[in-house]
PDB file of C-alpha atoms in Angstrom:
ATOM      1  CA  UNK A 698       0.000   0.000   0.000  1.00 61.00           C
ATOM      2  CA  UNK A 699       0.928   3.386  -0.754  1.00 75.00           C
ATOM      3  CA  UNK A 700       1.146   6.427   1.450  1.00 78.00           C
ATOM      4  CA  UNK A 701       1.815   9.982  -0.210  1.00 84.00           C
ATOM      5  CA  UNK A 702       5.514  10.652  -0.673  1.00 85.00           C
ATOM      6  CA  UNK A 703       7.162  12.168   2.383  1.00 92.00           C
ATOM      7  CA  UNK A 704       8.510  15.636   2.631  1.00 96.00           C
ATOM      8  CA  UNK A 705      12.484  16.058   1.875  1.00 98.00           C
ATOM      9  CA  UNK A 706      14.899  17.916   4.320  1.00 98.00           C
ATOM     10  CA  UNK A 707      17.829  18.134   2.010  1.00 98.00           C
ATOM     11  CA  UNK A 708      21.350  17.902   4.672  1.00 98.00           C
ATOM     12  CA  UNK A 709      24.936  19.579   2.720  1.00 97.00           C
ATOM     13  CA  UNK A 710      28.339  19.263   4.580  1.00 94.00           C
ATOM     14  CA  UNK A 711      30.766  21.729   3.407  1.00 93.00           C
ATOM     15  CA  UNK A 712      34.318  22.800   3.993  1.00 88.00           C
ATOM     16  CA  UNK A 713      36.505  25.605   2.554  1.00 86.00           C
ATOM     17  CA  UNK A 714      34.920  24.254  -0.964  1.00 89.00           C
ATOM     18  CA  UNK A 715      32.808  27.605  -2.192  1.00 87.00           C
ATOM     19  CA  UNK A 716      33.358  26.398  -6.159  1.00 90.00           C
ATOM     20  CA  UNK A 717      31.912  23.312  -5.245  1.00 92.00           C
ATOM     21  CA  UNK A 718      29.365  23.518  -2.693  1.00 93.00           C
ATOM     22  CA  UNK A 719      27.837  26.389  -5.110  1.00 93.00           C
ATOM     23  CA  UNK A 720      27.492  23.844  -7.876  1.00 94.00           C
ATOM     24  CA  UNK A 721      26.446  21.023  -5.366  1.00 96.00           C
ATOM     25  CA  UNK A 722      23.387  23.952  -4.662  1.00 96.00           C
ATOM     26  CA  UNK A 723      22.921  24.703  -7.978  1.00 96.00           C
ATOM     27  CA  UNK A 724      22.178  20.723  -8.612  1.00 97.00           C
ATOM     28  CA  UNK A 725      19.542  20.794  -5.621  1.00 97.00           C
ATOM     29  CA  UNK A 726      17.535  23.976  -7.039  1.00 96.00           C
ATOM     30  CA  UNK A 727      17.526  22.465 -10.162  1.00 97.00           C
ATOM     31  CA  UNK A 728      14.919  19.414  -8.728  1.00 97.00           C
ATOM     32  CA  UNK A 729      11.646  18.299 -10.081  1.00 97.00           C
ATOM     33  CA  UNK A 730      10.578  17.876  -6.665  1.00 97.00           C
ATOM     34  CA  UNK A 731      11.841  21.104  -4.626  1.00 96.00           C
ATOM     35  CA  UNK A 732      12.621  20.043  -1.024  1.00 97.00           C
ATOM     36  CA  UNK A 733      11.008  21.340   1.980  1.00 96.00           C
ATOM     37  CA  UNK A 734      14.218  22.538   3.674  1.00 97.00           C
ATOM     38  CA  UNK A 735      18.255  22.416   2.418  1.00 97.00           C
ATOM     39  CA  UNK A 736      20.003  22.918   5.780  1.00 97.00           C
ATOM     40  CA  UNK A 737      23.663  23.018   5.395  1.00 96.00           C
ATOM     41  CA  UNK A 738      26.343  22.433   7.883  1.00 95.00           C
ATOM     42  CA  UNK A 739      29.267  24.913   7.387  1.00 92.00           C
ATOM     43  CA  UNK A 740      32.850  24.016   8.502  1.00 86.00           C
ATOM     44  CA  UNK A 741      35.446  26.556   7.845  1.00 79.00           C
ATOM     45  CA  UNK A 742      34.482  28.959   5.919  1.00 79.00           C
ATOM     46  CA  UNK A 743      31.720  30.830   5.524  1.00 82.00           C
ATOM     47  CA  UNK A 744      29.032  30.299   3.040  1.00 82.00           C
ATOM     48  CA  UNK A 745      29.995  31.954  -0.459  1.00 80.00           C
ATOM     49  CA  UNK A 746      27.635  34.552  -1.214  1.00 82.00           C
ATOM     50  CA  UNK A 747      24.885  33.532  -3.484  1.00 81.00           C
ATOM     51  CA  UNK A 748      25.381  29.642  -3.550  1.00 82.00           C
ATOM     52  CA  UNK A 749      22.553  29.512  -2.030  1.00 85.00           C
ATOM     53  CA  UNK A 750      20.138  31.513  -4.685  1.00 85.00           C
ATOM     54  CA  UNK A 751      17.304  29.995  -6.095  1.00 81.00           C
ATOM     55  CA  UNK A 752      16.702  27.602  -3.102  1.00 86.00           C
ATOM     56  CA  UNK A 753      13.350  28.836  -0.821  1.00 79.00           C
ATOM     57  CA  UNK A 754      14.409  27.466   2.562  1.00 90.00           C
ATOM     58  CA  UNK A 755      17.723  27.306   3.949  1.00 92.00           C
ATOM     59  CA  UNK A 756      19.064  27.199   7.308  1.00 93.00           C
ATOM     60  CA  UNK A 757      23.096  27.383   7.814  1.00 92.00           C
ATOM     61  CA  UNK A 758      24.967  25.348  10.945  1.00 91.00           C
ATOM     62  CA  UNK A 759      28.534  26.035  11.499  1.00 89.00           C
ATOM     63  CA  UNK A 760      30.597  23.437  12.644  1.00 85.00           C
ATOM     64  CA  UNK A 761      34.720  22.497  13.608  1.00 78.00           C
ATOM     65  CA  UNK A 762      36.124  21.410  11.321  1.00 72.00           C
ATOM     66  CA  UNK A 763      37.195  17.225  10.351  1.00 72.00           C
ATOM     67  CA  UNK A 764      33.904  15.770  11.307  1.00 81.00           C
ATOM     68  CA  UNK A 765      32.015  15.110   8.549  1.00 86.00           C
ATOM     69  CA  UNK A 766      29.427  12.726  10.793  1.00 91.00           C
ATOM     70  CA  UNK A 767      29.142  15.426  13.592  1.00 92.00           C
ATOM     71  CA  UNK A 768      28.503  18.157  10.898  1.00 93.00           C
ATOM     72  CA  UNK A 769      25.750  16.076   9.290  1.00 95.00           C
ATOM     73  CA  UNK A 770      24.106  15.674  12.959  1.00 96.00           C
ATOM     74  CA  UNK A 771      23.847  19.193  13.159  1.00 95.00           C
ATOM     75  CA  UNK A 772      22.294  20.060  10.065  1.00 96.00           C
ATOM     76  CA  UNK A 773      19.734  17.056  10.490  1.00 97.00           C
ATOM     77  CA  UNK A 774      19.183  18.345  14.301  1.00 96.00           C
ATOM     78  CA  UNK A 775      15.620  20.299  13.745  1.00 92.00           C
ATOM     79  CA  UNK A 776      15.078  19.024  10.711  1.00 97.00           C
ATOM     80  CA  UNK A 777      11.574  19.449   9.601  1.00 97.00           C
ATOM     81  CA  UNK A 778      11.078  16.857   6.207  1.00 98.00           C
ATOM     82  CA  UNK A 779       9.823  13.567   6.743  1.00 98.00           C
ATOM     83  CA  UNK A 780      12.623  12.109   5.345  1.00 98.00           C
ATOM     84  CA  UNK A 781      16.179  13.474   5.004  1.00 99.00           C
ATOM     85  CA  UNK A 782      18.291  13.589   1.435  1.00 99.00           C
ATOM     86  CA  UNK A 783      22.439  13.843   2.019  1.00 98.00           C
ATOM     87  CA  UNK A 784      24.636  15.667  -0.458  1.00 98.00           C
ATOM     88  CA  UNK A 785      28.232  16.106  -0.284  1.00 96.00           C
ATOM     89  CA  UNK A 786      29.617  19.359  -1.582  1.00 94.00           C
ATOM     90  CA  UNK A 787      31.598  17.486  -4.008  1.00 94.00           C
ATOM     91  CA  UNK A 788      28.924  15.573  -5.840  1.00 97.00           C
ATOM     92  CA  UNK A 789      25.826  16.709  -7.527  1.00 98.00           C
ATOM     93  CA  UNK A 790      22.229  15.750  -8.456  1.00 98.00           C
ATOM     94  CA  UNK A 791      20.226  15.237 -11.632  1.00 98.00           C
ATOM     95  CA  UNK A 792      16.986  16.564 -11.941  1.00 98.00           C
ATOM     96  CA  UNK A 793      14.973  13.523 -10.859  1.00 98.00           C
ATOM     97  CA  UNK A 794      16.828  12.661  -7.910  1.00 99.00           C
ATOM     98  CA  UNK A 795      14.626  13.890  -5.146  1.00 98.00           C
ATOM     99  CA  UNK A 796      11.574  12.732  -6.667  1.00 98.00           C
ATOM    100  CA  UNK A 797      13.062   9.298  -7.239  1.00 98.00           C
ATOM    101  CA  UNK A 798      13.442   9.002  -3.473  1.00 98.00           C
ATOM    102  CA  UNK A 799      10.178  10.527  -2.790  1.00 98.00           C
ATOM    103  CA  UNK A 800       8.239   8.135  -4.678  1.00 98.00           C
ATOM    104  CA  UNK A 801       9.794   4.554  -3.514  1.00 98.00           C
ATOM    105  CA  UNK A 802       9.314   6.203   0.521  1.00 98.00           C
ATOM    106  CA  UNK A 803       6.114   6.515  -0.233  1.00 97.00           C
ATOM    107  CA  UNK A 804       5.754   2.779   0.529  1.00 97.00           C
ATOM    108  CA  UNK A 805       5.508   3.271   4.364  1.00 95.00           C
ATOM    109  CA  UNK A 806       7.201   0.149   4.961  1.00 96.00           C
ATOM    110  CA  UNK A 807      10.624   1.642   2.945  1.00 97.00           C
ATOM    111  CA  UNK A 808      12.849   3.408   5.688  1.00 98.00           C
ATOM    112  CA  UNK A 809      15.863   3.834   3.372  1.00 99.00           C
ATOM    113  CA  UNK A 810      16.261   4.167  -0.087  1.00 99.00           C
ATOM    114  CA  UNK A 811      19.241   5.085  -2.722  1.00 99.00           C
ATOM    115  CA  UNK A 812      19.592   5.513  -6.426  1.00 98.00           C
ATOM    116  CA  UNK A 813      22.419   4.289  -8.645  1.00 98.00           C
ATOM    117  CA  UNK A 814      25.351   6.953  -8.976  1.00 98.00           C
ATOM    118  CA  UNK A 815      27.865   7.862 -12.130  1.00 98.00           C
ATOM    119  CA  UNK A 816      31.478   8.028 -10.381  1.00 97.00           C
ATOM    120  CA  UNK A 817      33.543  10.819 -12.347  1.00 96.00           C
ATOM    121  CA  UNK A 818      37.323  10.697 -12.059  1.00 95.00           C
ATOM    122  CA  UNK A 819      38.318  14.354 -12.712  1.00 92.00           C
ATOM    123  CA  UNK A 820      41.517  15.954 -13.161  1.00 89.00           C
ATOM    124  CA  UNK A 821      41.855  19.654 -11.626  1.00 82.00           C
ATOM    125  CA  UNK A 822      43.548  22.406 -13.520  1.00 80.00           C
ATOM    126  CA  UNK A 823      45.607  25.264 -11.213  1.00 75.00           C
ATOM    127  CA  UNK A 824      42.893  27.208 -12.434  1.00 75.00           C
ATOM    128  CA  UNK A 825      40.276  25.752 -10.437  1.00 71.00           C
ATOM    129  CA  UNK A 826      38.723  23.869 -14.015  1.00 80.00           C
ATOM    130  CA  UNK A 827      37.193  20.176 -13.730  1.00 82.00           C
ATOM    131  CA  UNK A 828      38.229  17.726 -16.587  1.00 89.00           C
ATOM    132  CA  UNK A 829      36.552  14.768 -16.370  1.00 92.00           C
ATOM    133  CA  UNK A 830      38.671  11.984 -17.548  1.00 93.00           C
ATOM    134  CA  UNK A 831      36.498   8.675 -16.795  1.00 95.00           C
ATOM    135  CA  UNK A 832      33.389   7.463 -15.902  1.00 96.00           C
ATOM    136  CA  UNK A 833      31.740   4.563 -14.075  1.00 97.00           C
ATOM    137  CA  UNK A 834      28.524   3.846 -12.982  1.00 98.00           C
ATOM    138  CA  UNK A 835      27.343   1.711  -9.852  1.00 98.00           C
ATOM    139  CA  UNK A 836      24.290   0.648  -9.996  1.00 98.00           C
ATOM    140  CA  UNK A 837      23.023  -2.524  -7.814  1.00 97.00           C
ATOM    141  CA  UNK A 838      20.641  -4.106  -5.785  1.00 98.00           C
ATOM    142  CA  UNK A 839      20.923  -4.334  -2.069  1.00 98.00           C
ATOM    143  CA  UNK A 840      23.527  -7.181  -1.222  1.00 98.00           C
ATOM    144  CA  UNK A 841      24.478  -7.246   2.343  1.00 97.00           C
ATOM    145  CA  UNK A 842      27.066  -9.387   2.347  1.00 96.00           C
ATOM    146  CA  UNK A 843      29.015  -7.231  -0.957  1.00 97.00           C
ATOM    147  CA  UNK A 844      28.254  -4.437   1.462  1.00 97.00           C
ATOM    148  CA  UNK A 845      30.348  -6.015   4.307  1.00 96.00           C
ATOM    149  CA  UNK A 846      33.182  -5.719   2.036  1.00 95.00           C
ATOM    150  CA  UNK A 847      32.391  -2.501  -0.129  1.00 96.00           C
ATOM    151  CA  UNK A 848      30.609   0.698   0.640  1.00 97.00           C
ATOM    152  CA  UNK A 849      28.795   0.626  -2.619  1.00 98.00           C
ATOM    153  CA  UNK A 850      25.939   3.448  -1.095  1.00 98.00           C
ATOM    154  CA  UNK A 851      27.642   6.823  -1.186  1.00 98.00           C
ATOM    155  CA  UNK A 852      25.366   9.177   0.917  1.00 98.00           C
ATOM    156  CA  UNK A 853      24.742  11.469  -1.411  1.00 98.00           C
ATOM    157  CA  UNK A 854      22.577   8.806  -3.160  1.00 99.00           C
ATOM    158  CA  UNK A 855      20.427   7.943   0.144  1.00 98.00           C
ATOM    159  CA  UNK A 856      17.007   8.930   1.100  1.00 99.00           C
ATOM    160  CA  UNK A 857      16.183   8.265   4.782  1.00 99.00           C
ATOM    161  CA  UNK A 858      13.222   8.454   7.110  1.00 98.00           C
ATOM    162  CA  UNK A 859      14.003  10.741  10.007  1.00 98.00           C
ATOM    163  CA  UNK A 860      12.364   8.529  12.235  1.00 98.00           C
ATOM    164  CA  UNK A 861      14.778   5.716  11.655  1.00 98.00           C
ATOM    165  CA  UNK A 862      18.067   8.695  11.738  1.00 98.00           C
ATOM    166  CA  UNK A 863      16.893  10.039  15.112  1.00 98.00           C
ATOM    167  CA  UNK A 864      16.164   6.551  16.358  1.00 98.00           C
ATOM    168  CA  UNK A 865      19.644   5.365  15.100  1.00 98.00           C
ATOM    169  CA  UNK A 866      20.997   8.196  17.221  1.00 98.00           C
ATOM    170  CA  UNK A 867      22.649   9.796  13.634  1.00 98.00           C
ATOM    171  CA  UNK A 868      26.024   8.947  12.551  1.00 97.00           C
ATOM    172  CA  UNK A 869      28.760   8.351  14.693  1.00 96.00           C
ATOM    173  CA  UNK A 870      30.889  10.995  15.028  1.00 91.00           C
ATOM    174  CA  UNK A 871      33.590   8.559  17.138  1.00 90.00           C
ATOM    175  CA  UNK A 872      34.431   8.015  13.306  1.00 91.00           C
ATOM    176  CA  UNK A 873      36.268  10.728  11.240  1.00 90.00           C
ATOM    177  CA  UNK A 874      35.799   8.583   8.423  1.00 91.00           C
ATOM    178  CA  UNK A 875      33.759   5.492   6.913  1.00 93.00           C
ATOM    179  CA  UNK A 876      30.669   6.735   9.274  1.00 96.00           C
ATOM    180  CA  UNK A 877      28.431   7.025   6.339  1.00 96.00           C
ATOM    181  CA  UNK A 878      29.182   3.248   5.920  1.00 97.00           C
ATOM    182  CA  UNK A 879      28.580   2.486   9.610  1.00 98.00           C
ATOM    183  CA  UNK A 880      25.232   4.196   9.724  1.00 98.00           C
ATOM    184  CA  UNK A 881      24.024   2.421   6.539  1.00 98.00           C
ATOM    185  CA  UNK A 882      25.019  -0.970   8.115  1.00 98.00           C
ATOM    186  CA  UNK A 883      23.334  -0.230  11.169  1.00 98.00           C
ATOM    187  CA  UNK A 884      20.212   1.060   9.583  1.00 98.00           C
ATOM    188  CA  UNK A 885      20.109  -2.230   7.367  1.00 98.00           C
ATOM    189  CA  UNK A 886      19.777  -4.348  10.767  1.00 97.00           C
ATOM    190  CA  UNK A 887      16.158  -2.289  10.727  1.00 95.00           C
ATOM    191  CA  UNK A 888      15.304  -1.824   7.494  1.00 92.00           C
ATOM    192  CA  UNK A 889      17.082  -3.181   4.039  1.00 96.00           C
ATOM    193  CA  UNK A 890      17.894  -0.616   2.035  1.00 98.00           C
ATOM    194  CA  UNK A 891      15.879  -0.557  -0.853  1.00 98.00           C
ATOM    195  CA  UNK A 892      17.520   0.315  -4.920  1.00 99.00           C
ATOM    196  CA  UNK A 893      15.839   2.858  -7.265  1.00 98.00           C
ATOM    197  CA  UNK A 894      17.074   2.593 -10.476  1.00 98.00           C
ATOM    198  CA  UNK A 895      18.670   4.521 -12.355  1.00 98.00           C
ATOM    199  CA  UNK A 896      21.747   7.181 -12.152  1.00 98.00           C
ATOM    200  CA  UNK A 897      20.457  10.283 -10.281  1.00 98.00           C
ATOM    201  CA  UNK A 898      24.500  11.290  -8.170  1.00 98.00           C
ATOM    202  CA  UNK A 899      27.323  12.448 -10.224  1.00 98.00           C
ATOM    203  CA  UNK A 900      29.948  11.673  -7.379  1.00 98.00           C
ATOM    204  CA  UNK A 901      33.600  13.638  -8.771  1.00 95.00           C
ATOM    205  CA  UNK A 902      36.984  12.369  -6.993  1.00 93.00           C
ATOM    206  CA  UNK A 903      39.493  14.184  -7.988  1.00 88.00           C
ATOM    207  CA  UNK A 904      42.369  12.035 -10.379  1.00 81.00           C
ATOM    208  CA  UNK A 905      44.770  12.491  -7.124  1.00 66.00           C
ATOM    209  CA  UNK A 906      44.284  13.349  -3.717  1.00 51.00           C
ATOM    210  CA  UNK A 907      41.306  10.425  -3.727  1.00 49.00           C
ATOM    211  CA  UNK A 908      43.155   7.384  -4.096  1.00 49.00           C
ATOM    212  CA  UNK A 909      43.634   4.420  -1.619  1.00 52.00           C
ATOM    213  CA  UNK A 910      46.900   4.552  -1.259  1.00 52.00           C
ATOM    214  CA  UNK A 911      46.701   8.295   0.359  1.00 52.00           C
ATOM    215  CA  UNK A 912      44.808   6.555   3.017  1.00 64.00           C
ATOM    216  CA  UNK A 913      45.895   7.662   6.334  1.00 83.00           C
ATOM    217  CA  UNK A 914      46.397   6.113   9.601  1.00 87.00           C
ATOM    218  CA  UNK A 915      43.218   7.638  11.061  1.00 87.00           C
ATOM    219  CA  UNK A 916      41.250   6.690   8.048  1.00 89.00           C
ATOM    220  CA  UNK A 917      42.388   2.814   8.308  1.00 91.00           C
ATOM    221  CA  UNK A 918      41.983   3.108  12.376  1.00 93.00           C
ATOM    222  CA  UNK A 919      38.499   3.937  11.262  1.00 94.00           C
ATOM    223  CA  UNK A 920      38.055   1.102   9.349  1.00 95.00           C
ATOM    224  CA  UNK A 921      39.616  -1.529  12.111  1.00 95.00           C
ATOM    225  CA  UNK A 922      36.699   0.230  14.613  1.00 95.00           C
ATOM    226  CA  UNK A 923      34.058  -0.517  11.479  1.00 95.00           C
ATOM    227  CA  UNK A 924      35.278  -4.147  11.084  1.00 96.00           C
ATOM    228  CA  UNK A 925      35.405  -4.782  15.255  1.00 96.00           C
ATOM    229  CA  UNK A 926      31.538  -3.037  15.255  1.00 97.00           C
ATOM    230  CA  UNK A 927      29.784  -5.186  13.042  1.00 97.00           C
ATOM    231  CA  UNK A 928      32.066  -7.936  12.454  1.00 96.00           C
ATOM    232  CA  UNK A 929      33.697  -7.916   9.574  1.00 95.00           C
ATOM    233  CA  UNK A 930      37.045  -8.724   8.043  1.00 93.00           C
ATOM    234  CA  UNK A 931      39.012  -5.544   8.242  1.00 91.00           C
ATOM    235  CA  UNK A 932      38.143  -3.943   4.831  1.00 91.00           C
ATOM    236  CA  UNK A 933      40.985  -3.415   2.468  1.00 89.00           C
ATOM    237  CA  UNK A 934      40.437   1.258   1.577  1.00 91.00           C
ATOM    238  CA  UNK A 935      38.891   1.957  -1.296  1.00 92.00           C
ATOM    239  CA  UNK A 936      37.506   5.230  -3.056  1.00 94.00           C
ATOM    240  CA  UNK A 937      34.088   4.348  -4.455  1.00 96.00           C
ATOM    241  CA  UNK A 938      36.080   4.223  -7.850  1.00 95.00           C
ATOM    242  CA  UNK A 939      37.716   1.309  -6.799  1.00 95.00           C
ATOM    243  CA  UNK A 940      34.626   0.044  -5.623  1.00 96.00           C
ATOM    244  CA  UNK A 941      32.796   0.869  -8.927  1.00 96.00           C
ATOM    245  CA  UNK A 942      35.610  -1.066 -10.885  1.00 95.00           C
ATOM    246  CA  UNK A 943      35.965  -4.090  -7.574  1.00 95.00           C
ATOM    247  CA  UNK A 944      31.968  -4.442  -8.872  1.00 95.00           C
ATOM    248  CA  UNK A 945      32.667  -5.236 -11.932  1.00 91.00           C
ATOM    249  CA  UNK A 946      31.619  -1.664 -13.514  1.00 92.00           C
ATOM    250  CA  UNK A 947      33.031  -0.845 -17.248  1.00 90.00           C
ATOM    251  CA  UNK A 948      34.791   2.590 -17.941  1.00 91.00           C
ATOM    252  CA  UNK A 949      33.269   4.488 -20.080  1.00 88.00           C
ATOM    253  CA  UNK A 950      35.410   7.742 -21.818  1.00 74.00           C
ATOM    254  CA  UNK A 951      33.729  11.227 -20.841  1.00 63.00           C
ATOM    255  CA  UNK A 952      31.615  12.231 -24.445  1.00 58.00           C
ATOM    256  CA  UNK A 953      34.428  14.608 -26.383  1.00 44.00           C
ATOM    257  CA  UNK A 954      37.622  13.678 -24.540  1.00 39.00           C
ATOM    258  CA  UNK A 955      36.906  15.035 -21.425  1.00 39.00           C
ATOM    259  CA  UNK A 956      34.170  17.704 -20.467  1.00 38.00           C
ATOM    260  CA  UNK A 957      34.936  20.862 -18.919  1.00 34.00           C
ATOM    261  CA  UNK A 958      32.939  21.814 -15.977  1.00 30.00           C
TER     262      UNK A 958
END
């Protein structure tokens, strides 16, 4: 049976990023389905002026710094939507995202949801230009056990009833990194995930600066603390275009050698 589609409270982390949390922005305005709310979490600096135009709502949290799961708690605290919709500043949406996620939670028994994603590996001029050099696209069912050993969900791609976030206390902000990927695996003890398909997250990593092997000690401390938590084998780090390619996902060539953003 089918309910009407929740309400959206749309949750941005951002830091010292103002070219690319004002695209990220852009990519929410743009929306079929305009969200209730956008409530972003600010660490560093401040907001660039007029990122936020064409958006009706918006309500700004600053945060310190280096806690991306503490940041998000803060801009979900007071949250009015139904459900809330994640967006990192690096990544973007297409048009149909929101109302892609709006739709399959209208099923009152879906408490998370996600849509496939297109991962872009850019390279980044000294002028601040985005070349994107590759492309891959994951896009897969729910598979708990692949999700023991890959984070195949980036957040940006979730939709997520409030009820189950506040009930889940949030994310854990013990964890610098990998949170996102602790939350999801504690929310799937509740409620299984549940695909959309189709591509509706562009999520850019940059050609360096986002590989595994610039993994730091925190980051693989993080992922010891994951694997002791739910009982994993300790998982080997990966960007999600490692994960995209560990899945099995063809590169495709960006259309005209590389597109400028």
């Amino acid at each position: 049976m089918r309910g009407p589609a929740p309400t959206l409270s749309v949750i941005v982390v951002t830091r010292d990023r103002p070219r690319l949390v004002a695209d990220a922005l852009a990519s929410v305005a743009r929306q079929r389905l305009a969200p209730l709310e956008v409530r972003i979490a600010v660490e560093g600096e401040p907001l660039p002026a007029g990122a936020a135009d064409g958006l009706l709502e918006v309500v700004v949290v600053e945060c310190a710094a280096g806690q991306p799961g503490r940041a998000r708690n803060a801009a979900a605290a007071g949250a009015r939507g139904e459900a809330l919709a994640f967006l990192d500043d690096d990544d973007l949406w297409r048009p149909g995202h929101l109302a892609a996620l709006a739709g399959a939670l209208a099923d009152p028994a879906v408490a998370f949801v996600y849509d496939d994603c297109e991962v872009a590996l850019e390279r980044v001029g000294e002028d601040g230009a985005r070349t994107v050099l590759a492309r891959r696209v994951i896009a897969r069912a729910w598979d708990l056990e692949v999700m023991r050993r890959d984070d195949y969900v980036p957040p940006s791609t979730w939709g997520v009833r409030r009820a189950l976030f506040e009930r889940l206390g949030g994310f854990d902000a013990a964890f610098r990194y990998s949170e996102d990927w602790d939350f999801l695996l504690r929310a799937a003890r509740e409620s299984a995930p549940r695909r959309v398909p189709g591509v509706g997250v562009e999520v850019r990593l940059r050609e360096s600066g986002n590989a595994s092997a610039d993994f730091g000690a925190e980051r693989r401390a993080c992922l010891a603390r994951l694997a002791a938590r739910h009982g994993l084998e300790t998982p080997a780090p990966k960007t999600f275009w490692e994960v995209a390619g560990a899945l099995g996902a063809e590169v495709s060539a960006a259309p005209d050698g590389g597109g400028v953003r």
